[in-house]
Amino acid sequence: MPNPLKEKLSAGALVALMSAHNPLSARLAEEAGFDGIWASGFELSAAYGVPDASLLSLSQHLDMTRAICEQVSVPVVADIDTGYGNAINVLHVVGAYARAGAAAVVIEDKIFPKDTSLLAGGRQELVRIEEFQGKLAAAKAAGAAHDLVVVARTEALIADLGQGEALRRGAAYAEAGADLLLVHSKRKTPDEIVAFTKAWTRAIPLVLVPTAYPQLTEAMIRDLGKIAIVIYANHAVRAAVGAMRAVFAQIRRDGGIHNVDKQIPSVEDIFDLQRVGAMKAAEKKYLR
Ligand code: SPV
Ligand code: MG
């Protein structure tokens, strides 16, 4: 089966991914018209109420990614963090994500266990370049049967190692066979990423995560060129937290649900998101 993300990438338009932490949030992202889903490690960790620091097990992460893949028809990009260990762990886990239905995996060059990228004062240590090249080669080999897209992610800018190190790592990862390079930045303006993009001369396209520099719009990203994918990495969980907080507070304030009832999605809306209609049609056909 052709890889649906590769098809979108070869069409040449900027691919916009929205984060998800479960199939319901993924379905809402698909409904909104995003090109694909970012099965975010940060969101999934937050959904379990734990820091994004390699605390979730492989099976917790893989099961949710598989559940997401089963419920949307747009491609799913799995955030597999550091790949759960060394190149042998990568070899073992990447095939599992491909079989679960992921169109791509993103692997980052931090040491395992990692710390989340945007946390002020977080632990941001990187593995040796050669070691990470081995992990990428292992990911390519493990995903080959499924034509899996392998995205190398460098955290050199996050670790304050500078543009030279980020470019050196990006080039080495392209040589190791990565299909795209995700370069992450924690700067509050796009300057660092814009400078990196201008300096990037390798053939593989870039992936950006503009969480810290939200001023960078899709129109600006298109103008920069060289960027194939933009990831809105945590907007599902942040939207959910904001909406739940507001509704819960109002119910406490009002002493009941009489006011919020008309302001929030109806139960029928949720039935639709659960595809109850399809189940009813199947009942007519198969329940005898
Ligand atoms: C995620 O969404 O899990 C990411 C992006 O990897 S970040 O949290 O900014 O590292
Ligand atoms: Mg992550």
mmCIF file of N, CA and C in Angstrom, residues 26-83:
data_model
loop_
_atom_site.group_PDB
_atom_site.id
_atom_site.type_symbol
_atom_site.label_atom_id
_atom_site.label_comp_id
_atom_site.label_asym_id
_atom_site.label_seq_id
_atom_site.Cartn_x
_atom_site.Cartn_y
_atom_site.Cartn_z
ATOM 1 N N ALA A 26 -7.845 13.077 17.547
ATOM 2 C CA ALA A 26 -7.368 12.885 16.171
ATOM 3 C C ALA A 26 -8.517 13.062 15.177
ATOM 4 N N ARG A 27 -9.672 12.530 15.538
ATOM 5 C CA ARG A 27 -10.837 12.647 14.650
ATOM 6 C C ARG A 27 -11.240 14.107 14.487
ATOM 7 N N LEU A 28 -11.164 14.880 15.570
ATOM 8 C CA LEU A 28 -11.497 16.313 15.495
ATOM 9 C C LEU A 28 -10.490 17.053 14.611
ATOM 10 N N ALA A 29 -9.224 16.650 14.689
ATOM 11 C CA ALA A 29 -8.202 17.280 13.835
ATOM 12 C C ALA A 29 -8.470 16.950 12.370
ATOM 13 N N GLU A 30 -8.847 15.712 12.113
ATOM 14 C CA GLU A 30 -9.176 15.322 10.736
ATOM 15 C C GLU A 30 -10.393 16.112 10.250
ATOM 16 N N GLU A 31 -11.394 16.218 11.115
ATOM 17 C CA GLU A 31 -12.624 16.951 10.775
ATOM 18 C C GLU A 31 -12.313 18.417 10.437
ATOM 19 N N ALA A 32 -11.330 18.994 11.122
ATOM 20 C CA ALA A 32 -10.961 20.400 10.894
ATOM 21 C C ALA A 32 -10.162 20.580 9.604
ATOM 22 N N GLY A 33 -9.746 19.488 8.993
ATOM 23 C CA GLY A 33 -9.070 19.584 7.700
ATOM 24 C C GLY A 33 -7.552 19.517 7.747
ATOM 25 N N PHE A 34 -6.983 19.095 8.877
ATOM 26 C CA PHE A 34 -5.519 18.945 8.900
ATOM 27 C C PHE A 34 -5.108 17.772 8.006
ATOM 28 N N ASP A 35 -3.875 17.884 7.492
ATOM 29 C CA ASP A 35 -3.400 16.868 6.541
ATOM 30 C C ASP A 35 -3.027 15.568 7.219
ATOM 31 N N GLY A 36 -2.773 15.637 8.520
ATOM 32 C CA GLY A 36 -2.367 14.437 9.233
ATOM 33 C C GLY A 36 -2.331 14.705 10.727
ATOM 34 N N ILE A 37 -1.967 13.666 11.452
ATOM 35 C CA ILE A 37 -1.989 13.708 12.920
ATOM 36 C C ILE A 37 -0.580 13.554 13.457
ATOM 37 N N TRP A 38 -0.272 14.373 14.461
ATOM 38 C CA TRP A 38 0.977 14.243 15.214
ATOM 39 C C TRP A 38 0.624 13.510 16.508
ATOM 40 N N ALA A 39 1.020 12.245 16.597
ATOM 41 C CA ALA A 39 0.763 11.461 17.812
ATOM 42 C C ALA A 39 1.831 11.860 18.829
ATOM 43 N N SER A 40 1.563 12.962 19.494
ATOM 44 C CA SER A 40 2.534 13.681 20.314
ATOM 45 C C SER A 40 2.861 12.982 21.626
ATOM 46 N N GLY A 41 4.157 12.816 21.888
ATOM 47 C CA GLY A 41 4.572 12.246 23.165
ATOM 48 C C GLY A 41 4.238 13.165 24.328
ATOM 49 N N PHE A 42 4.342 14.452 24.079
ATOM 50 C CA PHE A 42 4.010 15.434 25.120
ATOM 51 C C PHE A 42 2.531 15.335 25.494
ATOM 52 N N GLU A 43 1.673 15.278 24.470
ATOM 53 C CA GLU A 43 0.221 15.219 24.736
ATOM 54 C C GLU A 43 -0.160 13.922 25.423
ATOM 55 N N LEU A 44 0.413 12.840 24.933
ATOM 56 C CA LEU A 44 0.060 11.543 25.515
ATOM 57 C C LEU A 44 0.528 11.471 26.974
ATOM 58 N N SER A 45 1.727 12.008 27.235
ATOM 59 C CA SER A 45 2.212 12.060 28.620
ATOM 60 C C SER A 45 1.267 12.902 29.465
ATOM 61 N N ALA A 46 0.873 14.064 28.935
ATOM 62 C CA ALA A 46 -0.029 14.956 29.675
ATOM 63 C C ALA A 46 -1.357 14.257 29.943
ATOM 64 N N ALA A 47 -1.834 13.489 28.952
ATOM 65 C CA ALA A 47 -3.112 12.785 29.119
ATOM 66 C C ALA A 47 -3.028 11.762 30.259
ATOM 67 N N TYR A 48 -1.834 11.201 30.453
ATOM 68 C CA TYR A 48 -1.629 10.279 31.580
ATOM 69 C C TYR A 48 -1.278 11.031 32.865
ATOM 70 N N GLY A 49 -1.132 12.363 32.760
ATOM 71 C CA GLY A 49 -0.831 13.174 33.947
ATOM 72 C C GLY A 49 0.612 13.091 34.391
ATOM 73 N N VAL A 50 1.530 12.739 33.469
ATOM 74 C CA VAL A 50 2.949 12.624 33.838
ATOM 75 C C VAL A 50 3.803 13.512 32.919
ATOM 76 N N PRO A 51 5.009 13.892 33.363
ATOM 77 C CA PRO A 51 5.891 14.696 32.503
ATOM 78 C C PRO A 51 6.313 13.919 31.246
ATOM 79 N N ASP A 52 6.659 14.694 30.196
ATOM 80 C CA ASP A 52 7.112 14.117 28.928
ATOM 81 C C ASP A 52 8.609 13.826 29.055
ATOM 82 N N ALA A 53 8.937 12.776 29.793
ATOM 83 C CA ALA A 53 10.331 12.495 30.133
ATOM 84 C C ALA A 53 10.608 10.994 30.066
ATOM 85 N N SER A 54 10.185 10.357 28.970
ATOM 86 C CA SER A 54 10.396 8.912 28.784
ATOM 87 C C SER A 54 9.789 8.093 29.914
ATOM 88 N N LEU A 55 8.651 8.538 30.450
ATOM 89 C CA LEU A 55 8.022 7.817 31.553
ATOM 90 C C LEU A 55 6.969 6.823 31.091
ATOM 91 N N LEU A 56 6.332 7.098 29.951
ATOM 92 C CA LEU A 56 5.333 6.159 29.444
ATOM 93 C C LEU A 56 6.034 4.930 28.880
ATOM 94 N N SER A 57 5.384 3.798 29.021
ATOM 95 C CA SER A 57 5.972 2.568 28.464
ATOM 96 C C SER A 57 5.751 2.533 26.961
ATOM 97 N N LEU A 58 6.537 1.694 26.287
ATOM 98 C CA LEU A 58 6.345 1.498 24.849
ATOM 99 C C LEU A 58 4.910 1.063 24.573
ATOM 100 N N SER A 59 4.371 0.150 25.383
ATOM 101 C CA SER A 59 3.026 -0.351 25.060
ATOM 102 C C SER A 59 1.961 0.720 25.275
ATOM 103 N N GLN A 60 2.125 1.590 26.278
ATOM 104 C CA GLN A 60 1.146 2.682 26.450
ATOM 105 C C GLN A 60 1.136 3.572 25.214
ATOM 106 N N HIS A 61 2.327 3.911 24.742
ATOM 107 C CA HIS A 61 2.467 4.832 23.617
ATOM 108 C C HIS A 61 2.019 4.178 22.307
ATOM 109 N N LEU A 62 2.453 2.938 22.117
ATOM 110 C CA LEU A 62 2.134 2.224 20.876
ATOM 111 C C LEU A 62 0.641 1.923 20.781
ATOM 112 N N ASP A 63 0.039 1.503 21.889
ATOM 113 C CA ASP A 63 -1.401 1.184 21.867
ATOM 114 C C ASP A 63 -2.222 2.408 21.489
ATOM 115 N N MET A 64 -1.869 3.572 22.034
ATOM 116 C CA MET A 64 -2.643 4.774 21.709
ATOM 117 C C MET A 64 -2.404 5.191 20.261
ATOM 118 N N THR A 65 -1.169 5.050 19.805
ATOM 119 C CA THR A 65 -0.883 5.389 18.402
ATOM 120 C C THR A 65 -1.681 4.477 17.474
ATOM 121 N N ARG A 66 -1.732 3.190 17.809
ATOM 122 C CA ARG A 66 -2.494 2.247 16.983
ATOM 123 C C ARG A 66 -3.983 2.608 17.005
ATOM 124 N N ALA A 67 -4.484 2.952 18.181
ATOM 125 C CA ALA A 67 -5.910 3.321 18.295
ATOM 126 C C ALA A 67 -6.207 4.557 17.446
ATOM 127 N N ILE A 68 -5.280 5.501 17.431
ATOM 128 C CA ILE A 68 -5.453 6.702 16.597
ATOM 129 C C ILE A 68 -5.454 6.301 15.124
ATOM 130 N N CYS A 69 -4.479 5.495 14.730
ATOM 131 C CA CYS A 69 -4.384 5.072 13.321
ATOM 132 C C CYS A 69 -5.672 4.387 12.866
ATOM 133 N N GLU A 70 -6.289 3.642 13.783
ATOM 134 C CA GLU A 70 -7.492 2.889 13.400
ATOM 135 C C GLU A 70 -8.703 3.785 13.177
ATOM 136 N N GLN A 71 -8.670 5.003 13.728
ATOM 137 C CA GLN A 71 -9.884 5.830 13.688
ATOM 138 C C GLN A 71 -9.810 7.043 12.780
ATOM 139 N N VAL A 72 -8.698 7.257 12.090
ATOM 140 C CA VAL A 72 -8.634 8.376 11.138
ATOM 141 C C VAL A 72 -8.126 7.848 9.800
ATOM 142 N N SER A 73 -8.462 8.596 8.743
ATOM 143 C CA SER A 73 -7.950 8.153 7.433
ATOM 144 C C SER A 73 -6.806 9.021 6.943
ATOM 145 N N VAL A 74 -6.461 10.072 7.694
ATOM 146 C CA VAL A 74 -5.275 10.873 7.327
ATOM 147 C C VAL A 74 -4.031 10.205 7.931
ATOM 148 N N PRO A 75 -2.840 10.496 7.359
ATOM 149 C CA PRO A 75 -1.632 9.848 7.893
ATOM 150 C C PRO A 75 -1.289 10.271 9.330
ATOM 151 N N VAL A 76 -0.732 9.318 10.064
ATOM 152 C CA VAL A 76 -0.343 9.556 11.460
ATOM 153 C C VAL A 76 1.184 9.517 11.561
ATOM 154 N N VAL A 77 1.729 10.556 12.172
ATOM 155 C CA VAL A 77 3.178 10.650 12.393
ATOM 156 C C VAL A 77 3.426 10.369 13.873
ATOM 157 N N ALA A 78 4.151 9.301 14.141
ATOM 158 C CA ALA A 78 4.375 8.885 15.534
ATOM 159 C C ALA A 78 5.628 9.545 16.096
ATOM 160 N N ASP A 79 5.460 10.178 17.242
ATOM 161 C CA ASP A 79 6.572 10.819 17.952
ATOM 162 C C ASP A 79 7.173 9.766 18.880
ATOM 163 N N ILE A 80 8.249 9.107 18.426
ATOM 164 C CA ILE A 80 8.776 8.007 19.248
ATOM 165 C C ILE A 80 9.958 8.452 20.113
ATOM 166 N N ASP A 81 10.053 9.757 20.340
ATOM 167 C CA ASP A 81 11.092 10.304 21.228
ATOM 168 C C ASP A 81 12.481 9.813 20.807
ATOM 169 N N THR A 82 13.189 9.159 21.728
ATOM 170 C CA THR A 82 14.555 8.706 21.429
ATOM 171 C C THR A 82 14.576 7.289 20.841
ATOM 172 N N GLY A 83 13.389 6.703 20.673
ATOM 173 C CA GLY A 83 13.344 5.328 20.162
ATOM 174 C C GLY A 83 13.521 4.297 21.268
#
